[in-house]
Coordinates of C-alpha atoms and ligand atoms in Angstrom, one line a residue:
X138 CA 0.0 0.0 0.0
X139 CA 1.8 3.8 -1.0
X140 CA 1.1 6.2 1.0
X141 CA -1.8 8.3 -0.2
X142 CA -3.5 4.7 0.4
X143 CA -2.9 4.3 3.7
X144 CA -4.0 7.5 4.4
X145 CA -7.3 7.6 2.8
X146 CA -7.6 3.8 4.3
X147 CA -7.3 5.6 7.4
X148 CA -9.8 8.2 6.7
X149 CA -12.0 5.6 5.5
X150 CA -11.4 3.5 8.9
X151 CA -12.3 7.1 11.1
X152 CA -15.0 8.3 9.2
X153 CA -16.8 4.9 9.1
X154 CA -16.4 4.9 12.9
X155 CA -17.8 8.5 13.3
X156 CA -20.6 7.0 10.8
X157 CA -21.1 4.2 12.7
X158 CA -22.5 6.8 15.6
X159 CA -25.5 7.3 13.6
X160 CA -28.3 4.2 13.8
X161 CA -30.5 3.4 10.5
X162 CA -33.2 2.3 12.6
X163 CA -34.6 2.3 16.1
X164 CA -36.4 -0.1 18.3
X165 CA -38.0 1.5 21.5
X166 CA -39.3 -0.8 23.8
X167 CA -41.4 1.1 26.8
X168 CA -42.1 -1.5 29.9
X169 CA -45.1 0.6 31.2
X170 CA -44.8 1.0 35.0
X171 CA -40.7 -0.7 35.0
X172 CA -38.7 0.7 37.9
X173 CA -35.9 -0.9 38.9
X174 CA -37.8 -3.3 41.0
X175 CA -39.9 -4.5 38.2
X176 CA -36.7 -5.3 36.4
X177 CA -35.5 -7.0 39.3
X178 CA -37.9 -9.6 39.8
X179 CA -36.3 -10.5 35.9
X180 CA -33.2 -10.8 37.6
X181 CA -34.1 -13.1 40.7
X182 CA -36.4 -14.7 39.3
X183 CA -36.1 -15.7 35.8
X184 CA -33.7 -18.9 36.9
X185 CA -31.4 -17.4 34.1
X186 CA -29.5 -14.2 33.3
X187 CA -32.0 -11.7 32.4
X188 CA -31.8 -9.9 28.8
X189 CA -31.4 -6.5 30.5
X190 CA -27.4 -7.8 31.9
X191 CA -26.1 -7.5 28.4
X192 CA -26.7 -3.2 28.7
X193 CA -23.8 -1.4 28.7
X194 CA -25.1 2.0 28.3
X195 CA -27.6 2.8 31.1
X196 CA -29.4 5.9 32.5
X197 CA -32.0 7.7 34.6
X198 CA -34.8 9.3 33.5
X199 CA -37.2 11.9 35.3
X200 CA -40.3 10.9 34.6
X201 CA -42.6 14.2 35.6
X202 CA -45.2 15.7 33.1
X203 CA -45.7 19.4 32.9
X204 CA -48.2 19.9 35.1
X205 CA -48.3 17.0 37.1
X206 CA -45.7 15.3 39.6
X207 CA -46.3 11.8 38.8
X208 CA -46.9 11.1 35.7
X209 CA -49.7 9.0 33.4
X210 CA -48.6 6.9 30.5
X211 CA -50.0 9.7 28.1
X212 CA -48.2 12.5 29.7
X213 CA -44.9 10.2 29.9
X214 CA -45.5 9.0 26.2
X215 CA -46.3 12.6 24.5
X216 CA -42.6 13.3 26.2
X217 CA -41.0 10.5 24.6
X218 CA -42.9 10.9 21.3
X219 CA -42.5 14.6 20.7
X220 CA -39.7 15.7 22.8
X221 CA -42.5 18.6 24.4
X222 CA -43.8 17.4 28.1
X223 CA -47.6 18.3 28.5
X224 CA -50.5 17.5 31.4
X225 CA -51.1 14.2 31.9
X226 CA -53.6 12.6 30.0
X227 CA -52.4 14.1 27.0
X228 CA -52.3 12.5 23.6
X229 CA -49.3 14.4 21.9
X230 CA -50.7 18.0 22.4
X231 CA -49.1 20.3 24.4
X232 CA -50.2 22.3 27.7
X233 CA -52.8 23.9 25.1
X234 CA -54.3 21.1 23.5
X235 CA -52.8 22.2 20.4
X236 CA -51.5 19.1 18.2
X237 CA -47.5 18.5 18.3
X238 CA -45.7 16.3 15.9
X239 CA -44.9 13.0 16.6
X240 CA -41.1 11.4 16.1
X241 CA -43.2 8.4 14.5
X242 CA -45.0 10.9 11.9
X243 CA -41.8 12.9 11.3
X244 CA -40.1 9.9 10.4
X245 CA -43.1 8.4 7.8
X246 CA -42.4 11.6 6.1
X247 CA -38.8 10.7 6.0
X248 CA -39.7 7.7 4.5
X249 CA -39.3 5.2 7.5
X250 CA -41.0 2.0 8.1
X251 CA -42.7 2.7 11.2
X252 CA -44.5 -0.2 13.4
X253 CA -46.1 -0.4 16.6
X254 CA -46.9 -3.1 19.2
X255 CA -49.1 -3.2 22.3
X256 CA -51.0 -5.8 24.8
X257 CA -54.2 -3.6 25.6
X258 CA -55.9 -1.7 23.4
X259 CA -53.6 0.1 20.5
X260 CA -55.7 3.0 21.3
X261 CA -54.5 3.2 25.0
X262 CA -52.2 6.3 25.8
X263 CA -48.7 4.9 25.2
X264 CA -49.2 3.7 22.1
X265 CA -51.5 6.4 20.7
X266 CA -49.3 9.1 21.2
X267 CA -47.0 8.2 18.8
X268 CA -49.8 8.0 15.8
X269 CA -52.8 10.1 17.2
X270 CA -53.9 13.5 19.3
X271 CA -56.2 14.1 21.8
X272 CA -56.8 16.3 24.9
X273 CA -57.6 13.0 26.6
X274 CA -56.6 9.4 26.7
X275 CA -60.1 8.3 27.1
X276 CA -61.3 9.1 23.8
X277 CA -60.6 6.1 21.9
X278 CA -62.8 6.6 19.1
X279 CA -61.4 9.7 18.5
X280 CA -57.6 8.1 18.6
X281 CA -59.2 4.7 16.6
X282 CA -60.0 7.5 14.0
X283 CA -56.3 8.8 13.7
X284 CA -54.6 5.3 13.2
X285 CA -55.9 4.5 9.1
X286 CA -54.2 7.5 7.6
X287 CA -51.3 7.4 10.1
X288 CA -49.5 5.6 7.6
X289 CA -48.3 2.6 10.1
X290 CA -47.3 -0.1 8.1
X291 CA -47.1 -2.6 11.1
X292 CA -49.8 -2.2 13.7
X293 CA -50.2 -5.0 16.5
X294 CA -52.9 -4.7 19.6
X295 CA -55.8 -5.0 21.0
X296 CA -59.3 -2.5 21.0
X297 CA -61.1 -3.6 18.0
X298 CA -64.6 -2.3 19.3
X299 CA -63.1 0.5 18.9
X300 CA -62.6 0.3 15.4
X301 CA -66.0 -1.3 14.9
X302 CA -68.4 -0.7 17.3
X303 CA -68.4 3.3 17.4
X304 CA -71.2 6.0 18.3
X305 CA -70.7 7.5 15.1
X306 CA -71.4 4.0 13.1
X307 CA -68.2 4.1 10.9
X308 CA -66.0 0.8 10.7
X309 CA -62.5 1.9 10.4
X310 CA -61.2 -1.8 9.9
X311 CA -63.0 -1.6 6.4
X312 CA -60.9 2.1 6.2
X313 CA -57.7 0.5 7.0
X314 CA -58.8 -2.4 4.4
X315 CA -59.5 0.6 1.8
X316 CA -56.3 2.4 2.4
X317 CA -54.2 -1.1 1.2
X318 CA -54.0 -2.6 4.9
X319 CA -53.7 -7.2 5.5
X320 CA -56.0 -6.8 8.5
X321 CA -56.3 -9.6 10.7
X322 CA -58.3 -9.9 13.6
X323 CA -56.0 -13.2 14.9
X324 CA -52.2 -13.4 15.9
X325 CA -51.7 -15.8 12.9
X326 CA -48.6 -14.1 11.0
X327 CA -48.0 -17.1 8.8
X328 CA -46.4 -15.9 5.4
X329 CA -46.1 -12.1 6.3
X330 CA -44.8 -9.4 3.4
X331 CA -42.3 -6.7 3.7
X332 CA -44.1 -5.0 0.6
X333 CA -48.0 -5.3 2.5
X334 CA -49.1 -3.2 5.5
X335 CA -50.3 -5.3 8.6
X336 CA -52.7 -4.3 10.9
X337 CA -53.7 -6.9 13.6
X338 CA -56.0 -6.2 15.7
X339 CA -56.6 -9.0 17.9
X340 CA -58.9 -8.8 20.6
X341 CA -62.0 -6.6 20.9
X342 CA -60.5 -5.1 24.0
X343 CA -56.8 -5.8 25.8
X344 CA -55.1 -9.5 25.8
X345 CA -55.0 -11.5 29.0
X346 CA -52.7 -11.2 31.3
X347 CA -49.6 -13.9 30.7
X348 CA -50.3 -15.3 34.2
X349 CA -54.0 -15.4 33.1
X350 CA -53.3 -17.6 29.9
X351 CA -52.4 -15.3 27.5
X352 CA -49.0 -17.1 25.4
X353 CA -45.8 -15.5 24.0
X354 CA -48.1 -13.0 21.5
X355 CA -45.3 -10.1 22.7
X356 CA -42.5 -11.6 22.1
X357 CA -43.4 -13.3 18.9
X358 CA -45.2 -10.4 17.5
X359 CA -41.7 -8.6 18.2
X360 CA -40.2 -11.2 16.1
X361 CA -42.5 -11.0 13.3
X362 CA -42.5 -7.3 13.2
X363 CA -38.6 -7.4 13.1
X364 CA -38.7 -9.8 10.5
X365 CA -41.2 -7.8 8.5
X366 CA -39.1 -4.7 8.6
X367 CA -36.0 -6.7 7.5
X368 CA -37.4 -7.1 4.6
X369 CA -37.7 -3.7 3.4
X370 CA -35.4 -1.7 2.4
X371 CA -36.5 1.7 4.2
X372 CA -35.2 1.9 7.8
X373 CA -37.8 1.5 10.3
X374 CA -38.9 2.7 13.6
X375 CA -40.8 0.4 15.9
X376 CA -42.5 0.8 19.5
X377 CA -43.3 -2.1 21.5
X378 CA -45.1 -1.9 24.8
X379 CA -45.0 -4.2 28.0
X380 CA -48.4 -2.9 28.8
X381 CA -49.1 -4.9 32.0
X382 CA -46.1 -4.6 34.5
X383 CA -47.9 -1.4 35.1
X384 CA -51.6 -3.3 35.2
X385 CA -49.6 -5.5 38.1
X386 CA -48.7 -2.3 40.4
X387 CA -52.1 -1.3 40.5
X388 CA -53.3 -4.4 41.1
X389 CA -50.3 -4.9 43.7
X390 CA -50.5 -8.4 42.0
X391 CA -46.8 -10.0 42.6
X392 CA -47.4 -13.0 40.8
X393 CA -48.6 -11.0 37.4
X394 CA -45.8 -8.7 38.0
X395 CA -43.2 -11.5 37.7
X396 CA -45.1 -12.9 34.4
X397 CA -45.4 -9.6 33.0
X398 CA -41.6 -9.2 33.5
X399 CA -40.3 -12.4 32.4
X400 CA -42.5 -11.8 29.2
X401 CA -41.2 -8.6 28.5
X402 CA -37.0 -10.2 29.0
X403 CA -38.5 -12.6 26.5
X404 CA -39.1 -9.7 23.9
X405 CA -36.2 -7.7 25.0
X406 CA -33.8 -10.9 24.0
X407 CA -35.1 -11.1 21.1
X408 CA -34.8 -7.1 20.0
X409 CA -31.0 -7.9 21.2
X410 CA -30.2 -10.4 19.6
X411 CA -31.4 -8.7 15.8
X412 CA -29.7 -5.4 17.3
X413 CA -26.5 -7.5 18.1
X414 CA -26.5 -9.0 14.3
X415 CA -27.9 -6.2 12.5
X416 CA -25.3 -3.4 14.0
X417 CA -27.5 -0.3 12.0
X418 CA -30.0 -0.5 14.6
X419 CA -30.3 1.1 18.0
X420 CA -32.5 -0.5 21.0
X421 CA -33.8 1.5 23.5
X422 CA -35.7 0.3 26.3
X423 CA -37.1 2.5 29.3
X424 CA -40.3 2.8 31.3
X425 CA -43.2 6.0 31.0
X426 CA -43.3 5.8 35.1
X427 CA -43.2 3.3 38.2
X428 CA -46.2 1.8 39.5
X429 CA -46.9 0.5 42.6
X430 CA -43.6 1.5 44.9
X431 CA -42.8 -1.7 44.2
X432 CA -39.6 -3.5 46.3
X433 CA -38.4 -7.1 45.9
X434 CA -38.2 -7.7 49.5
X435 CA -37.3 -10.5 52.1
X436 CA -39.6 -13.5 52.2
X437 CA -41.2 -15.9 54.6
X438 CA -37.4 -17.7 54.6
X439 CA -33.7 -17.2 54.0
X440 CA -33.2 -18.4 50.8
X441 CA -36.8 -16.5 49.6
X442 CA -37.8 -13.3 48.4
X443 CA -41.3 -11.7 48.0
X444 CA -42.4 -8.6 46.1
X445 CA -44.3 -5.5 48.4
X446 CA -46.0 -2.7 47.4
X447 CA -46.6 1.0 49.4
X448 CA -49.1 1.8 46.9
X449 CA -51.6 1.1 44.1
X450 CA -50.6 4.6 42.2
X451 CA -47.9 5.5 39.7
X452 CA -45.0 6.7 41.5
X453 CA -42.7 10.1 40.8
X454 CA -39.1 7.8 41.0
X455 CA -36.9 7.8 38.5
X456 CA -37.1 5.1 35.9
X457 CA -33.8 3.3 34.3
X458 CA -33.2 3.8 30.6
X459 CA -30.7 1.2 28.8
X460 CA -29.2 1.5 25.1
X461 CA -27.7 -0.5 22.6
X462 CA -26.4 -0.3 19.2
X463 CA -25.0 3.1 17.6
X464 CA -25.8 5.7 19.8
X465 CA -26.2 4.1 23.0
X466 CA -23.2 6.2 25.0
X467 CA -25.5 9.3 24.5
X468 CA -28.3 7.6 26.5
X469 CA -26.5 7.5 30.0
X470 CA -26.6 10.2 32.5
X471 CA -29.9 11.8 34.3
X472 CA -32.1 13.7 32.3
X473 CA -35.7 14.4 31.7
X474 CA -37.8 12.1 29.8
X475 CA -38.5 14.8 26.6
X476 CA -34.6 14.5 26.3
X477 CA -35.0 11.1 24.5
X478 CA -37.0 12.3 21.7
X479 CA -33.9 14.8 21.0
X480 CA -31.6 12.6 21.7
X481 CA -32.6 10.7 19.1
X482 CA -33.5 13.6 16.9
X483 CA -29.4 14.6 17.3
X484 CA -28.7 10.7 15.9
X485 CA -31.2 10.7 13.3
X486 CA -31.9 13.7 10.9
X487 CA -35.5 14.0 10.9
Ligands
ZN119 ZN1 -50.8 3.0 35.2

């Protein structure tokens, strides 16, 4: 090799590593309600290492709305979704109620894939505020309306009634049908096509609980959606969210806790394991609040360990945020929830 080669071999070796900083595409996984103690139970009592040990890049996040001290989902989601915090209940508007853009509709108009993936209703705040805006999380019809010309191309949840059975008669499954959509009221995702859209909406109102029967829908609808948006060539941004750790608090329900958990280290393995291969894709995983003032706590022996809760609420304690993939190093450190929207923003030009 002459010189002027190994210099621009150089180059080429530092600028790909400067380039390497930047992430194609994004997962973001939200555990609704996942403190530190929800993540725990993973840890003691998986039987195995849990998914989260293989973070490196870990954080804190302040989880407060703008007008509220503890937080709802909505509030905590329209943060995440559009970098702006509002009053809870909030459906990506701000302290006005005026409509604010979403990272997931910025990024359909940069031509991203986009996908998202819930347990209850795919109406319900957290995933709503990435596609939909309300002044209240309670008007699913409203946010059922929003989802068709969204432009989603991979939709997974729960609330069908709200799609079909409306006050105002219209049947927005036939809309989405219209608009080019596979839609399938089952979780059968036999044969699925990178070129189609996909929305599955597969119960009339939330899944089960996993304690309460429901089987490995999260974690293999993960896998499907990741293998859906391998297959096309735009880059993609997909939201998938452990919807019932939070459920658990408020019901101060240990044993769902623990399933919920354990189900949600199921997914999470499976997003690391594509973000490991893939290297062009950035993971983050975080919670929208704590719920419960949950604590994995002594048991009724020495070698056991229960799970207590001081209350039935959301709670105002920081939640952990952990990163992988290009990027990551910029999601440690304290900071306030909004942050990650433009933290990502400073990663991806949108
Ligand atoms: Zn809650």
């Amino acid at each position: 090799m002459n010189k002027l080669k190994t210099t621009l071999f150089l180059f080429a070796i530092s600028f790909s590593t400067i380039a390497q900083q930047k992430p194609q595409n994004v997962i973001f996984m939200i555990g609704d309600g996942m403190g530190l103690s929800q993540i725990s139970t993973a840890i003691h009592f998986k039987g195995s290492p849990s998914a989260f040990e293989q973070f490196k890049h870990i954080g804190f996040v302040k989880t407060s709305s703008a007008v509220q001290k503890v937080t709802d989902s909505a509030g905590a989601a329209t943060a995440y979704a559009t970098g702006q915090k509002s009053f809870n209940r909030a459906i990506s508007v701000n302290t006005d109620s005026v409509a604010i853009p979403t990272i997931l509709e910025q990024l359909e108009a940069k031509n991203f894939a986009t996908g998202l993936i819930s347990i209850c209703s795919i109406t319900d705040a957290t995933p709503a505020c990435f596609y939909a805006h309300a002044t209240d999380r309670g008007q699913h019809e409203i946010i059922a309306a929003q989802l068709p010309a969204s432009g989603v191309d991979f939709v997974a949840g729960g609330g069908r009634q709200y799609f079909t059975s409306r006050a105002d008669g219209m049947n927005y499954l036939d809309d989405l049908k219209k608009r080019g959509y596979q839609v399938d009221t089952t979780v059968r995702y036999d044969q699925i096509n990178s070129s189609q859209k996909y929305a599955y909406l597969v119960h009339e109102t939330n899944l089960p609980g996993r304690h309460e029967g429901r089987d490995d829908y999260f974690p293999k609808t993960l896998n499907t959606a990741i293998q859906y948006f391998s297959g096309k060539k735009e880059n993609f941004f997909l939201m998938a969210e452990g919807s019932y750790i939070d459920w658990a608090g408020h019901r101060n329900d240990k044993e769902m806790m623990i399933a919920e958990q354990l189900d949600f280290d199921e997914a999470l393995q499976i997003a690391i394991d594509f973000v490991k291969k893939d290297k062009n894709t950035l993971l983050i995983v975080t919670a929208d609040h704590e719920t419960g003032g949950t604590a994995v706590t002594k048991g009724a022996t020495q070698d056991q360990l229960n799970v207590e809760f001081v209350t039935d609420q959301h709670t105002a304690t920081m939640v952990p945020i952990f990163a992988m993939g290009p990027g990551a190093e910029l999601f440690q450190g304290i900071y306030e929830n909004n942050e990650v929207y433009h933290k990502l923003r400073a990663l991806i030009d949108f």
